[in-house]
Short mmCIF file of C-alpha atoms in Angstrom, two decimals:
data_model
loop_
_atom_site.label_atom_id
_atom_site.label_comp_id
_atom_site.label_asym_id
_atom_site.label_seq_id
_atom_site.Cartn_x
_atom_site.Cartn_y
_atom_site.Cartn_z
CA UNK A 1 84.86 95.66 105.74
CA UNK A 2 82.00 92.98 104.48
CA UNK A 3 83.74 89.84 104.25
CA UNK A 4 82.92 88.43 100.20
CA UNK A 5 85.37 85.55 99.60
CA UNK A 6 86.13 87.03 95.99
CA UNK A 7 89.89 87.26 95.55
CA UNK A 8 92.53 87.26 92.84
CA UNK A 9 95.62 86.18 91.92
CA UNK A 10 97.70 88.99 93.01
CA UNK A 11 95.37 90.71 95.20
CA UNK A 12 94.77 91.46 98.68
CA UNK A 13 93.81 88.68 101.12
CA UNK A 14 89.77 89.04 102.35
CA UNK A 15 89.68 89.04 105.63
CA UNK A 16 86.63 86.93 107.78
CA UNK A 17 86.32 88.04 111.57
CA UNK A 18 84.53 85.68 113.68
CA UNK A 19 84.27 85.70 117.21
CA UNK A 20 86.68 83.94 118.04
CA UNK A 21 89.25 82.79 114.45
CA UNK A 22 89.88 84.75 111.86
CA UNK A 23 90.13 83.28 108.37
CA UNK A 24 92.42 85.30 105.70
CA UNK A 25 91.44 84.00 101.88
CA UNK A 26 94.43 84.60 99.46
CA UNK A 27 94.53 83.09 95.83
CA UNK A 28 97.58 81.59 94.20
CA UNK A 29 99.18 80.37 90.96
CA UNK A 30 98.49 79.26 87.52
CA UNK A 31 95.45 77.46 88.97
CA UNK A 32 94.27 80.39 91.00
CA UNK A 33 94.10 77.96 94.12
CA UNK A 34 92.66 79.31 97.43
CA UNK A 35 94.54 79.14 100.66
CA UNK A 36 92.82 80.29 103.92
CA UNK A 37 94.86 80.99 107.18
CA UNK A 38 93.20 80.79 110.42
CA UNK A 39 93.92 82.32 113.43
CA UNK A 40 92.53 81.71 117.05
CA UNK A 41 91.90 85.01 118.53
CA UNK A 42 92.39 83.75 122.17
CA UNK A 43 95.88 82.55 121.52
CA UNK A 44 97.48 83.80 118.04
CA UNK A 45 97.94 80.43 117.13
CA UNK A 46 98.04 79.72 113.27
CA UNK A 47 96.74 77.08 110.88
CA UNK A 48 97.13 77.16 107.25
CA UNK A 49 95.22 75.13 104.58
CA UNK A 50 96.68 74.16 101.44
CA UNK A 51 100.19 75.64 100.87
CA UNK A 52 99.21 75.84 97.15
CA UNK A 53 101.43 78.04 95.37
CA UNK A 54 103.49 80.89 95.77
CA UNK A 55 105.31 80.74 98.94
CA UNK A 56 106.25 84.03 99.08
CA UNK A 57 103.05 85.33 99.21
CA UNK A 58 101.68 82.82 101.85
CA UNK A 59 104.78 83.67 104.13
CA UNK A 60 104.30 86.99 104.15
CA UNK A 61 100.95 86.64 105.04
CA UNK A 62 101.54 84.02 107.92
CA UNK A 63 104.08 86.62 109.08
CA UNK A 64 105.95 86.92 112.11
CA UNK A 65 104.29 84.88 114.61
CA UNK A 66 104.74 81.52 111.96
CA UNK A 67 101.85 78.99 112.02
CA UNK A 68 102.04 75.79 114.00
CA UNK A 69 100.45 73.31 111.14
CA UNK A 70 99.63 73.13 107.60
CA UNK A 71 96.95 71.11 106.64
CA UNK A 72 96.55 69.72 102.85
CA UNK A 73 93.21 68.95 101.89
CA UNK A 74 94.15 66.32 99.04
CA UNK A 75 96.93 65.05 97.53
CA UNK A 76 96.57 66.61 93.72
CA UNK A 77 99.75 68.72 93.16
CA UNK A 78 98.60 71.98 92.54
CA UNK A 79 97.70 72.29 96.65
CA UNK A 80 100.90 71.56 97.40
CA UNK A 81 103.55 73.44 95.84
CA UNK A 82 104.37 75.67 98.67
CA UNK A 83 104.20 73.13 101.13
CA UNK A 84 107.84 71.81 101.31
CA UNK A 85 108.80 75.66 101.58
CA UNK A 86 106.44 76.80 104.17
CA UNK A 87 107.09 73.41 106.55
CA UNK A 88 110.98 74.52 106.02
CA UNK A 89 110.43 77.96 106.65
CA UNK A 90 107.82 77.79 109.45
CA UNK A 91 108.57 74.13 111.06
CA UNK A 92 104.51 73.38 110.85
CA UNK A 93 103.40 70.29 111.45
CA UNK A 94 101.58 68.89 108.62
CA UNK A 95 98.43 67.18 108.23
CA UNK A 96 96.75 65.13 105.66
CA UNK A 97 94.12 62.70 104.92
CA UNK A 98 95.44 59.31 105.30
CA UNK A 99 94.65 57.56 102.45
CA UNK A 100 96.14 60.93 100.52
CA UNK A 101 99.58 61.45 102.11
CA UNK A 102 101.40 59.10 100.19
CA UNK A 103 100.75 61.37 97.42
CA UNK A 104 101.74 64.37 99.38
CA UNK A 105 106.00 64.10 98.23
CA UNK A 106 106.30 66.28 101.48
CA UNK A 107 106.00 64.07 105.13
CA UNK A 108 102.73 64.19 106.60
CA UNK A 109 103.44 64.33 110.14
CA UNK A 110 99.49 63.55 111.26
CA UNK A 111 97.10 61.53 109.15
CA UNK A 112 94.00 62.91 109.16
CA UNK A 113 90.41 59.97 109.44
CA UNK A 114 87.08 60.96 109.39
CA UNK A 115 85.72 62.29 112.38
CA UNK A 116 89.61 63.70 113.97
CA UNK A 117 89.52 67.05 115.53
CA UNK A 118 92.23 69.50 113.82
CA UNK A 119 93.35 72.16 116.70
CA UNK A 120 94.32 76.00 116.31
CA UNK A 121 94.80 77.27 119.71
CA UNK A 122 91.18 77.12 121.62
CA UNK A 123 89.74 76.59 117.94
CA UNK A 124 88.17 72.92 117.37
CA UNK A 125 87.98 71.77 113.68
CA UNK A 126 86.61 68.11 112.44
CA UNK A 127 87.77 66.09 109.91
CA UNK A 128 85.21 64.98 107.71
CA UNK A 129 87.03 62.15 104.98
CA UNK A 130 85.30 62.38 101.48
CA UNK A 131 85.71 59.63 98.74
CA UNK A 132 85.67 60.23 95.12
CA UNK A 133 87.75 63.29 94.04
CA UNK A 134 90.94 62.13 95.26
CA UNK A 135 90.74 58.64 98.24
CA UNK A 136 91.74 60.75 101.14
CA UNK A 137 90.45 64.23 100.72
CA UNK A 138 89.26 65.40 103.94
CA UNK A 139 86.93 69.22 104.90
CA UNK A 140 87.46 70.71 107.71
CA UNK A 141 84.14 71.91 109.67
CA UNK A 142 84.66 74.70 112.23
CA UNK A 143 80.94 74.57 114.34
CA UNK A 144 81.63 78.34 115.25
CA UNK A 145 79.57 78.26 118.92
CA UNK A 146 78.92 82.07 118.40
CA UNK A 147 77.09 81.60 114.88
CA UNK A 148 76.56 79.23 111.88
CA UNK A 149 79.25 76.39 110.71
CA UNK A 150 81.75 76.87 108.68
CA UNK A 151 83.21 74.37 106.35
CA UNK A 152 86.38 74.22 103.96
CA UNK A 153 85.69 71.72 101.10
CA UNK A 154 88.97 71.83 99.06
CA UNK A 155 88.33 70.59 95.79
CA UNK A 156 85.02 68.19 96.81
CA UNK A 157 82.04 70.74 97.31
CA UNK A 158 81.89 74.70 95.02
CA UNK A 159 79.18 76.46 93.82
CA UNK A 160 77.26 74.93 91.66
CA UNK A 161 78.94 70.82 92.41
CA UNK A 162 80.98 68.11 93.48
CA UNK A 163 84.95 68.17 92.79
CA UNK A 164 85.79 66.67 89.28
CA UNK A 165 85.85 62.63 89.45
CA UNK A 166 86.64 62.26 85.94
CA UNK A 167 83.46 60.89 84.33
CA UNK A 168 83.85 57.58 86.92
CA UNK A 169 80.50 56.90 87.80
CA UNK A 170 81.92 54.69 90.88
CA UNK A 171 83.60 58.01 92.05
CA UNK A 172 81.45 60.18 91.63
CA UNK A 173 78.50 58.03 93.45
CA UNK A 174 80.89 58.15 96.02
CA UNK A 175 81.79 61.77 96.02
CA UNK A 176 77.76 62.79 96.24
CA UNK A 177 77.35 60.30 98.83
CA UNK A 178 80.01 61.65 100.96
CA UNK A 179 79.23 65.56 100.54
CA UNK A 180 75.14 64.47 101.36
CA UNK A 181 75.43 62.89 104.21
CA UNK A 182 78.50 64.40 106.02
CA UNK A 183 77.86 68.06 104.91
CA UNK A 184 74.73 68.34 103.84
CA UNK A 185 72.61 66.36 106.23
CA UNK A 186 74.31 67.38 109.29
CA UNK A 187 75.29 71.22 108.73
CA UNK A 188 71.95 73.80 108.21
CA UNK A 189 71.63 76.42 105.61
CA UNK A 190 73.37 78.72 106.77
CA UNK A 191 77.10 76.93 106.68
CA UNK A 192 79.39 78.87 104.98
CA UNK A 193 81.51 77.13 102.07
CA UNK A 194 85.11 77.40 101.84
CA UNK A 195 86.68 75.90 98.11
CA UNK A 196 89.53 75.18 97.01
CA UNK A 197 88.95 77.27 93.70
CA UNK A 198 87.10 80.15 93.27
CA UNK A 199 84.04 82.01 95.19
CA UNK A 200 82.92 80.72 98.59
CA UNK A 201 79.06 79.73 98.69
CA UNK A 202 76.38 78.41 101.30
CA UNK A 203 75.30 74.74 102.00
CA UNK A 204 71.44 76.50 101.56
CA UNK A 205 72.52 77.85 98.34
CA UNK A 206 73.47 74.51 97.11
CA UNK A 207 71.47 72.24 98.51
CA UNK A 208 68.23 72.55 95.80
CA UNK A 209 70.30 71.91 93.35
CA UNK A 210 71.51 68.14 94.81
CA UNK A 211 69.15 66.53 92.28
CA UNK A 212 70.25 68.36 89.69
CA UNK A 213 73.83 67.14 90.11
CA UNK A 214 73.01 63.54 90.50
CA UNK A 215 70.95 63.43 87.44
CA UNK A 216 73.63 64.88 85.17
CA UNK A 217 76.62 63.02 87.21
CA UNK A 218 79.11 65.41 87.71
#
């Protein structure tokens, strides 16, 4: 089936087959977080990021062959409620950005800077660290060598703008900044968006409306 990135609270996961990782959307809790799992198809390795909520639900859909790392995109508490389960349940190693773990109340066992590669099996992802949402919130870019990039944004980059920075013009200079020149300027159109809320997007969908966002500042 078409891969769509529309899921629900309750629902099925949605399913995206690339060559060579497969990434399994599921949405969780009061907040209707997304989690995506990842799986490198040359080993069975398993990532997962943001152990939002319900840790039933992401357990079962990890599933027998566990996941060797968790990785939390920021340090705001609704994506990590399921961490401290999972970890316990799983024995992932978890990552974080560094200037968010000491928000994270579980122990970050890697600290995540701008620029680190994240592993899953054969899979290579990169760190990108973006400023203004939360101080540590990283994306994770997977440069798929069979197609387009692929990027998860947690809560800095959705359709339609830049994570909330709470009317801080400081922050949310920064935040713009950030997404611009480590997304925008160095992925093409065709990049597919992973959020942490809500319906996936494209960097080319986005992109005309940069100078929309800076004028209005959010």
């Amino acid at each position: 089936m078409t891969y769509s990135g529309v899921v629900t609270v309750g629902g099925p996961a949605d399913v995206h087959e690339l060559t060579d990782l497969m990434i399994s959307k599921v949405a969780v809790g009061p907040m209707e977080n997304n989690a995506y799992l990842l799986r490198c198809r040359a080993t069975d390795v398993q990532l997962l990021i943001d152990a939002a909520n319900e840790p039933r639900t992401l357990l079962n859909l990890i599933g027998d062959g566990g996941i060797a790392s968790v990785v939390t995109t920021h340090r705001h508490a609704d994506h990590w409620q399921a961490l401290a389960q999972v970890v316990t349940e799983t024995g992932a190693r978890t990552y974080a950005g560094r200037h968010d773990a000491v928000g994270i109340p579980v122990p970050t066992d890697v600290l995540v800077d701008d620029g680190d590669t994240v592993r899953v099996g054969r899979v290579e992802l990169t760190a990108r660290h973006l400023v203004g949402h939360t101080p540590g919130s990283i994306a994770l870019v997977y440069d798929d060598p069979h197609g387009h990039a692929h990027v998860f944004t947690g809560d800095c980059l959705f359709p339609g703008g830049v994570g909330n920075t709470n009317k801080d013009p400081e922050a949310f200079a920064s935040l713009i900044h950030d997404v611009e020149t480590k997304l925008f300027d160095q992925l093409p159109d065709e990049t597919w968006v992973y959020p942490g809320h809500g319906n996936d997007t494209t960097l080319g969908a986005e992109r005309p409306r940069l100078p929309e966002w800076k004028a209005r500042g959010w």
